[in-house]
Amino acid sequence: MKADAIILGIESSCDETAAAVLRADGTIMAEAVFSQLKEHAPFGGVVPEIAARAHLQHLPCLVTKVMQQAGIGYAELDAVAATAGPGLIGGLIVGASYAKGVALAHGLPFMAINHLEAHALTVRLPGLMPDTPPDFPYLLLLLSGGHCQCVLVEGLGHYSRLGSTLDDAVGEAFDKAAKLLGLAWPGGPHLERLATQGNADAIALPRPLLGRQGCDFSFSGLKTAVARAVAQGQTRAEDIAASFQAAVAAVLADRARHALDMAPAAKALVVAGGVAANGAVRGALARLAEARGLPMLAPPLRYCTDNAVMVAWAGIERLRHGAIDSLSHNPRPRWPLAEMTPPEGKAA
Ligand code: KG4
Ligand code: ZN
């Protein structure tokens, strides 16, 4: 791979349509994200068919825009990378097909990127974090609306899932609790704001799986307890929000503590996903990392949530090993990280 290789990245696995142009040295030449929040808000959640249509509508303009902003022509690209799973299949087909079209038209390599791998590698993007990127292995806590898992990142294409949610993803739990409290979707940020005015000790909510072996997560019992508290009508919404948030933060820190016990070689605790924006969650995980003498790394929020820079960066990491994909590669709605393998091509 050329040291100054340039990649176009495309993300369309959920409700963000995104494109970015990235140079191998980590320079973000251009990036754009179109959030479909407004399209889905009336339904209180992501509607797959609406998402697919919105990707189809917005992606071509976004790609044109980032190419113009980067000030390059397609001939100057070295590869096109698109998220090919896991995610909502309609959106994946739109993004991957568009990327294949660009690759075919301009004779470029196509790269099918695993969305979870892209989240896992984001902190390695040079210049993104104030300190030098962490070495492998590190522990990744992926906390979003669609994903909730704990992964040991041992190397490129080498991941061990240590635990995941048995029911809801943590962002989903925030959204459901927020809905019960009458807040708008997506409710995580609204719930956090409400919680600032509440007392976290007001009600005793369960802490699912706390102290249990392993590092799986469970949130449905907590959601049921919130529903009960709301129905009883004796606790202020602010207090329920604060108590819920405290319970989630305590559970996440406990699960991460177990994960670090399971992976003593981990050199850092990396947090990604929309829930990483939550101050109480961040604080609890930062305290854990500090107690273990490890750095806690959370990419800046716009790179914690879904974006195309992370997809382009995963492409750069793979291109370095010559790992390109066939144009007949099919997107996959399910694509666990544990099924990934290290690239076989030559390192450059
Ligand atoms: O990573 P993300 O933007 O999208 C995917 O799920 O792929 O995560 C969105 C989730 C939503 O469930 C949202 O409510 C939650 O992250 N979230 C938060 C906060 N900001 C976003 N949850 C709690 N506190 C926040 N400040
Ligand atoms: Zn994501």
Short mmCIF file of C-alpha atoms and ligand atoms in Angstrom, two decimals:
data_model
loop_
_atom_site.label_atom_id
_atom_site.label_comp_id
_atom_site.label_asym_id
_atom_site.label_seq_id
_atom_site.Cartn_x
_atom_site.Cartn_y
_atom_site.Cartn_z
CA MET A 1 0.00 0.00 0.00
CA LYS A 2 1.23 3.52 -0.82
CA ALA A 3 2.06 5.53 2.29
CA ASP A 4 -0.25 8.28 1.05
CA ALA A 5 -3.07 5.96 -0.09
CA ILE A 6 -6.52 7.54 -0.06
CA ILE A 7 -9.75 5.67 0.72
CA LEU A 8 -13.40 6.57 0.29
CA GLY A 9 -15.45 5.13 3.18
CA ILE A 10 -19.21 4.59 3.25
CA GLU A 11 -21.44 3.79 6.25
CA SER A 12 -25.13 2.86 5.95
CA SER A 13 -25.74 0.01 8.40
CA CYS A 14 -28.34 1.72 10.61
CA ASP A 15 -29.78 5.23 10.63
CA GLU A 16 -26.73 7.31 9.74
CA THR A 17 -25.77 7.82 6.11
CA ALA A 18 -22.09 8.75 6.05
CA ALA A 19 -19.17 9.18 3.67
CA ALA A 20 -15.55 10.14 4.28
CA VAL A 21 -12.26 10.49 2.42
CA LEU A 22 -9.26 9.47 4.51
CA ARG A 23 -5.53 9.38 3.86
CA ALA A 24 -3.44 6.51 5.22
CA ASP A 25 -1.55 8.86 7.57
CA GLY A 26 -4.86 9.56 9.35
CA THR A 27 -5.65 12.87 7.64
CA ILE A 28 -9.42 13.24 7.36
CA MET A 29 -9.68 14.96 3.97
CA ALA A 30 -13.48 15.23 4.10
CA GLU A 31 -16.38 13.71 5.98
CA ALA A 32 -20.16 14.05 6.12
CA VAL A 33 -22.87 12.38 8.18
CA PHE A 34 -26.58 12.61 7.50
CA SER A 35 -28.54 11.52 10.57
CA GLN A 36 -31.98 10.14 9.78
CA LEU A 37 -33.33 10.99 13.25
CA LYS A 38 -36.16 13.12 11.86
CA GLU A 39 -37.31 10.33 9.53
CA HIS A 40 -37.58 7.78 12.34
CA ALA A 41 -38.61 9.95 15.32
CA PRO A 42 -42.37 9.78 14.62
CA PHE A 43 -42.14 5.96 14.93
CA GLY A 44 -40.09 5.97 18.15
CA GLY A 45 -37.32 3.84 16.65
CA VAL A 46 -35.47 2.98 13.44
CA VAL A 47 -37.79 1.67 10.70
CA PRO A 48 -35.64 -0.51 8.38
CA GLU A 49 -37.51 0.26 5.16
CA ILE A 50 -37.46 4.01 5.82
CA ALA A 51 -33.73 3.76 6.62
CA ALA A 52 -32.97 1.96 3.36
CA ARG A 53 -34.88 4.52 1.30
CA ALA A 54 -33.21 7.43 3.10
CA HIS A 55 -29.74 5.92 2.45
CA LEU A 56 -30.66 5.57 -1.21
CA GLN A 57 -31.82 9.18 -1.32
CA HIS A 58 -28.88 10.77 0.50
CA LEU A 59 -25.80 8.66 -0.19
CA PRO A 60 -25.06 9.82 -3.77
CA CYS A 61 -25.07 13.52 -2.74
CA LEU A 62 -22.96 12.80 0.35
CA VAL A 63 -20.31 10.96 -1.67
CA THR A 64 -20.19 13.74 -4.28
CA LYS A 65 -19.90 16.29 -1.47
CA VAL A 66 -16.98 14.59 0.31
CA MET A 67 -15.11 14.05 -2.97
CA GLN A 68 -15.51 17.74 -3.78
CA GLN A 69 -14.45 18.77 -0.29
CA ALA A 70 -11.41 16.51 -0.48
CA GLY A 71 -10.59 18.16 -3.80
CA ILE A 72 -9.78 14.91 -5.61
CA GLY A 73 -11.17 12.90 -8.49
CA TYR A 74 -12.14 9.23 -8.27
CA ALA A 75 -8.95 8.30 -10.17
CA GLU A 76 -6.93 9.54 -7.19
CA LEU A 77 -8.56 7.05 -4.81
CA ASP A 78 -6.76 3.83 -3.91
CA ALA A 79 -9.81 1.91 -2.68
CA VAL A 80 -13.49 2.17 -1.76
CA ALA A 81 -14.59 0.70 1.58
CA ALA A 82 -18.19 0.21 2.69
CA THR A 83 -19.81 -1.32 5.75
CA ALA A 84 -21.04 -4.76 4.67
CA GLY A 85 -22.46 -5.90 8.02
CA PRO A 86 -23.71 -6.37 10.63
CA GLY A 87 -26.76 -4.12 10.34
CA LEU A 88 -30.05 -3.56 8.58
CA ILE A 89 -29.80 -5.38 5.28
CA GLY A 90 -31.54 -2.73 3.14
CA GLY A 91 -29.07 -0.03 4.14
CA LEU A 92 -26.10 -2.39 3.84
CA ILE A 93 -27.12 -3.27 0.28
CA VAL A 94 -27.43 0.41 -0.64
CA GLY A 95 -23.98 1.35 0.73
CA ALA A 96 -22.10 -1.73 -0.46
CA SER A 97 -23.68 -1.59 -3.93
CA TYR A 98 -22.83 2.07 -4.29
CA ALA A 99 -19.22 1.39 -3.27
CA LYS A 100 -18.99 -1.52 -5.71
CA GLY A 101 -20.34 0.73 -8.48
CA VAL A 102 -17.66 3.34 -7.80
CA ALA A 103 -14.99 0.62 -7.62
CA LEU A 104 -16.11 -0.97 -10.88
CA ALA A 105 -16.44 2.31 -12.76
CA HIS A 106 -13.01 3.55 -11.73
CA GLY A 107 -11.08 0.28 -11.56
CA LEU A 108 -10.54 0.50 -7.77
CA PRO A 109 -10.34 -2.23 -5.14
CA PHE A 110 -13.55 -2.73 -3.11
CA MET A 111 -13.39 -3.49 0.60
CA ALA A 112 -16.27 -4.98 2.63
CA ILE A 113 -15.91 -3.66 6.17
CA ASN A 114 -17.30 -5.19 9.34
CA HIS A 115 -19.02 -2.34 11.22
CA LEU A 116 -17.95 -3.71 14.61
CA GLU A 117 -14.32 -3.97 13.47
CA ALA A 118 -14.54 -0.34 12.36
CA HIS A 119 -15.71 0.69 15.87
CA ALA A 120 -12.97 -1.50 17.37
CA LEU A 121 -10.13 0.09 15.36
CA THR A 122 -11.23 3.76 15.53
CA VAL A 123 -8.91 4.61 18.45
CA ARG A 124 -5.93 3.54 16.30
CA LEU A 125 -6.53 6.33 13.79
CA PRO A 126 -3.42 8.53 14.08
CA GLY A 127 -4.13 11.95 15.55
CA LEU A 128 -7.64 11.12 16.76
CA MET A 129 -6.66 10.67 20.39
CA PRO A 130 -4.43 13.04 22.35
CA ASP A 131 -1.98 10.24 23.17
CA THR A 132 -0.38 7.65 20.92
CA PRO A 133 -2.82 4.95 19.79
CA PRO A 134 -3.02 1.91 22.08
CA ASP A 135 -1.15 -1.27 21.27
CA PHE A 136 -2.98 -4.57 20.96
CA PRO A 137 -4.47 -6.13 22.94
CA TYR A 138 -7.07 -3.78 24.37
CA LEU A 139 -10.55 -4.23 25.74
CA LEU A 140 -13.38 -2.70 23.74
CA LEU A 141 -16.71 -1.94 25.35
CA LEU A 142 -19.16 -1.24 22.54
CA LEU A 143 -22.17 0.54 23.98
CA SER A 144 -24.69 1.66 21.38
CA GLY A 145 -28.36 1.41 20.54
CA GLY A 146 -27.84 -1.72 18.48
CA HIS A 147 -24.79 -3.31 20.10
CA CYS A 148 -23.70 -4.08 23.61
CA GLN A 149 -20.63 -6.22 23.86
CA CYS A 150 -17.22 -6.59 25.40
CA VAL A 151 -14.46 -7.62 23.01
CA LEU A 152 -10.75 -8.28 23.43
CA VAL A 153 -9.09 -6.71 20.39
CA GLU A 154 -5.96 -8.82 19.94
CA GLY A 155 -4.93 -7.69 16.48
CA LEU A 156 -6.37 -6.80 13.10
CA GLY A 157 -9.04 -9.41 12.38
CA HIS A 158 -8.38 -11.11 15.71
CA TYR A 159 -11.18 -10.54 18.20
CA SER A 160 -12.53 -12.49 21.17
CA ARG A 161 -15.98 -11.63 22.39
CA LEU A 162 -15.92 -11.91 26.16
CA GLY A 163 -19.57 -11.06 26.73
CA SER A 164 -22.64 -9.47 25.23
CA THR A 165 -26.18 -8.57 26.16
CA LEU A 166 -28.66 -11.32 26.87
CA ASP A 167 -31.59 -9.05 25.96
CA ASP A 168 -31.53 -5.32 25.16
CA ALA A 169 -28.52 -3.28 24.07
CA VAL A 170 -27.66 -0.61 26.66
CA GLY A 171 -28.69 2.27 24.36
CA GLU A 172 -31.98 0.49 23.75
CA ALA A 173 -32.45 0.25 27.53
CA PHE A 174 -31.87 4.00 27.85
CA ASP A 175 -34.35 4.62 25.03
CA LYS A 176 -37.02 2.35 26.56
CA ALA A 177 -36.61 3.83 30.05
CA ALA A 178 -36.78 7.33 28.54
CA LYS A 179 -39.96 6.43 26.66
CA LEU A 180 -41.55 5.21 29.91
CA LEU A 181 -40.66 8.60 31.39
CA GLY A 182 -42.38 10.34 28.49
CA LEU A 183 -39.19 11.57 26.81
CA ALA A 184 -38.64 11.85 23.05
CA TRP A 185 -36.69 9.25 21.04
CA PRO A 186 -33.79 8.62 21.09
CA GLY A 187 -34.10 9.08 24.81
CA GLY A 188 -30.56 8.56 26.14
CA PRO A 189 -29.46 12.21 26.05
CA HIS A 190 -32.89 13.42 27.35
CA LEU A 191 -32.76 10.93 30.21
CA GLU A 192 -29.25 12.08 31.13
CA ARG A 193 -30.42 15.70 31.21
CA LEU A 194 -33.42 14.81 33.40
CA ALA A 195 -31.20 12.79 35.73
CA THR A 196 -29.10 15.86 36.57
CA GLN A 197 -32.08 17.14 38.59
CA GLY A 198 -32.75 13.83 40.31
CA ASN A 199 -31.55 11.81 43.29
CA ALA A 200 -29.82 8.58 42.26
CA ASP A 201 -30.62 6.99 45.65
CA ALA A 202 -34.33 7.77 45.44
CA ILE A 203 -35.37 4.22 44.53
CA ALA A 204 -33.60 0.89 44.69
CA LEU A 205 -33.51 -0.45 41.13
CA PRO A 206 -32.06 -3.89 40.33
CA ARG A 207 -28.49 -4.23 39.07
CA PRO A 208 -28.85 -7.17 36.66
CA LEU A 209 -25.97 -9.71 36.66
CA LEU A 210 -23.92 -7.56 39.08
CA GLY A 211 -21.16 -9.70 40.56
CA ARG A 212 -22.02 -12.61 38.28
CA GLN A 213 -19.20 -14.48 36.53
CA GLY A 214 -18.29 -13.45 33.01
CA CYS A 215 -19.19 -10.17 31.41
CA ASP A 216 -22.58 -10.64 29.81
CA PHE A 217 -25.10 -7.83 30.22
CA SER A 218 -28.85 -7.76 30.86
CA PHE A 219 -31.13 -4.76 30.97
CA SER A 220 -34.69 -6.01 30.60
CA GLY A 221 -35.24 -6.44 34.37
CA LEU A 222 -34.13 -2.88 34.93
CA LYS A 223 -36.55 -1.64 32.29
CA THR A 224 -39.40 -3.58 33.96
CA ALA A 225 -38.49 -2.04 37.31
CA VAL A 226 -38.62 1.44 35.76
CA ALA A 227 -42.04 0.62 34.27
CA ARG A 228 -43.26 -0.45 37.71
CA ALA A 229 -41.92 2.70 39.39
CA VAL A 230 -43.58 4.89 36.75
CA ALA A 231 -46.89 3.02 37.13
CA GLN A 232 -46.82 3.39 40.94
CA GLY A 233 -46.50 7.12 40.44
CA GLN A 234 -44.77 7.75 43.78
CA THR A 235 -41.31 8.68 42.53
CA ARG A 236 -40.46 11.83 40.57
CA ALA A 237 -39.38 11.24 36.96
CA GLU A 238 -36.08 13.01 37.71
CA ASP A 239 -35.36 10.56 40.52
CA ILE A 240 -36.27 7.53 38.42
CA ALA A 241 -33.97 8.80 35.64
CA ALA A 242 -31.08 9.36 38.05
CA SER A 243 -31.58 5.97 39.73
CA PHE A 244 -31.78 4.20 36.37
CA GLN A 245 -28.62 5.86 35.10
CA ALA A 246 -26.75 5.01 38.30
CA ALA A 247 -27.83 1.37 38.03
CA VAL A 248 -26.66 1.16 34.39
CA ALA A 249 -23.32 2.80 35.20
CA ALA A 250 -22.77 0.42 38.14
CA VAL A 251 -23.61 -2.64 36.06
CA LEU A 252 -21.39 -1.58 33.15
CA ALA A 253 -18.44 -0.93 35.47
CA ASP A 254 -18.97 -4.31 37.15
CA ARG A 255 -19.13 -6.14 33.81
CA ALA A 256 -16.05 -4.29 32.52
CA ARG A 257 -14.21 -5.19 35.74
CA HIS A 258 -14.94 -8.86 35.09
CA ALA A 259 -13.84 -8.49 31.47
CA LEU A 260 -10.50 -7.01 32.60
CA ASP A 261 -10.09 -9.98 34.96
CA MET A 262 -10.73 -12.29 32.00
CA ALA A 263 -8.23 -10.42 29.84
CA PRO A 264 -5.32 -9.42 32.09
CA ALA A 265 -3.16 -8.65 29.03
CA ALA A 266 -5.40 -5.73 27.99
CA LYS A 267 -3.39 -2.51 27.83
CA ALA A 268 -6.33 -0.09 27.68
CA LEU A 269 -10.08 0.14 28.18
CA VAL A 270 -11.65 1.54 25.02
CA VAL A 271 -15.26 2.70 25.01
CA ALA A 272 -17.32 3.34 21.86
CA GLY A 273 -20.96 3.76 20.85
CA GLY A 274 -23.51 6.48 21.59
CA VAL A 275 -23.82 5.58 25.28
CA ALA A 276 -20.14 6.49 25.73
CA ALA A 277 -21.48 10.08 25.67
CA ASN A 278 -23.13 9.53 29.05
CA GLY A 279 -21.22 11.26 31.83
CA ALA A 280 -22.19 8.80 34.59
CA VAL A 281 -21.20 5.81 32.44
CA ARG A 282 -17.94 7.44 31.39
CA GLY A 283 -17.16 8.37 34.99
CA ALA A 284 -17.76 4.86 36.32
CA LEU A 285 -15.58 3.30 33.60
CA ALA A 286 -12.85 5.92 34.04
CA ARG A 287 -12.70 5.14 37.77
CA LEU A 288 -12.39 1.43 37.01
CA ALA A 289 -9.60 2.01 34.47
CA GLU A 290 -7.75 4.26 36.89
CA ALA A 291 -7.99 1.69 39.67
CA ARG A 292 -6.45 -0.84 37.26
CA GLY A 293 -3.72 1.57 36.16
CA LEU A 294 -5.00 1.49 32.57
CA PRO A 295 -5.85 4.35 30.25
CA MET A 296 -9.52 4.70 29.37
CA LEU A 297 -9.92 5.83 25.79
CA ALA A 298 -13.15 7.08 24.26
CA PRO A 299 -12.92 8.56 20.77
CA PRO A 300 -14.45 12.04 20.36
CA LEU A 301 -18.21 11.60 20.29
CA ARG A 302 -18.68 12.03 16.55
CA TYR A 303 -16.34 9.06 16.03
CA CYS A 304 -17.94 7.06 18.89
CA THR A 305 -21.27 7.07 17.04
CA ASP A 306 -21.71 5.75 13.52
CA ASN A 307 -19.54 7.53 10.96
CA ALA A 308 -17.66 6.80 7.75
CA VAL A 309 -14.21 7.86 8.95
CA MET A 310 -14.03 4.66 11.03
CA VAL A 311 -15.04 2.60 7.99
CA ALA A 312 -12.35 4.23 5.84
CA TRP A 313 -9.78 3.70 8.61
CA ALA A 314 -10.64 -0.02 8.89
CA GLY A 315 -10.16 -0.05 5.11
CA ILE A 316 -6.68 1.48 5.45
CA GLU A 317 -5.72 -1.05 8.13
CA ARG A 318 -6.84 -3.91 5.85
CA LEU A 319 -5.40 -2.45 2.64
CA ARG A 320 -2.01 -2.35 4.37
CA HIS A 321 -2.23 -6.16 4.38
CA GLY A 322 -3.56 -6.34 0.83
CA ALA A 323 -6.93 -7.57 2.10
CA ILE A 324 -9.36 -6.54 -0.62
CA ASP A 325 -12.73 -8.13 -1.36
CA SER A 326 -14.49 -9.44 -4.42
CA LEU A 327 -17.27 -7.44 -6.04
CA SER A 328 -19.49 -10.48 -5.47
CA HIS A 329 -19.09 -10.15 -1.68
CA ASN A 330 -22.60 -10.06 -0.15
CA PRO A 331 -23.56 -7.85 2.81
CA ARG A 332 -24.48 -9.74 5.97
CA PRO A 333 -27.09 -8.63 8.53
CA ARG A 334 -25.29 -10.80 11.09
CA TRP A 335 -21.51 -10.80 11.08
CA PRO A 336 -20.01 -11.49 14.54
CA LEU A 337 -16.52 -10.17 15.17
CA ALA A 338 -15.45 -13.61 16.34
CA GLU A 339 -15.93 -14.85 12.76
CA MET A 340 -13.32 -12.44 11.43
CA THR A 341 -9.85 -13.72 10.59
CA PRO A 342 -6.56 -11.82 10.31
CA PRO A 343 -5.87 -10.72 6.72
CA GLU A 344 -3.75 -13.23 4.84
CA GLY A 345 -2.13 -10.85 2.38
CA LYS A 346 1.36 -9.48 2.79
CA ALA A 347 2.01 -6.75 5.32
CA ALA A 348 3.33 -3.55 3.80
O1 KG4 B 1 -23.87 4.54 18.51
P1 KG4 B 1 -25.19 5.16 18.33
O2 KG4 B 1 -25.25 6.61 17.87
O3 KG4 B 1 -26.08 4.40 17.28
C1 KG4 B 1 -26.28 3.05 17.19
O4 KG4 B 1 -27.02 2.51 18.03
O5 KG4 B 1 -25.72 2.47 16.24
O6 KG4 B 1 -25.96 5.02 19.70
C2 KG4 B 1 -27.23 5.54 19.88
C3 KG4 B 1 -27.69 5.18 21.27
C4 KG4 B 1 -29.14 5.54 21.51
O7 KG4 B 1 -29.76 4.46 22.14
C5 KG4 B 1 -29.04 6.76 22.41
O8 KG4 B 1 -30.14 6.93 23.27
C6 KG4 B 1 -27.79 6.45 23.19
O9 KG4 B 1 -26.90 5.89 22.24
N1 KG4 B 1 -27.21 7.67 23.76
C7 KG4 B 1 -27.12 7.91 25.08
C8 KG4 B 1 -26.57 9.21 25.22
N2 KG4 B 1 -26.33 9.70 23.97
C9 KG4 B 1 -26.73 8.74 23.10
N3 KG4 B 1 -27.45 7.16 26.14
C10 KG4 B 1 -27.24 7.69 27.36
N4 KG4 B 1 -26.74 8.91 27.57
C11 KG4 B 1 -26.38 9.71 26.54
N5 KG4 B 1 -25.88 10.92 26.77
ZN ZN B 2 -22.28 1.48 15.30
#
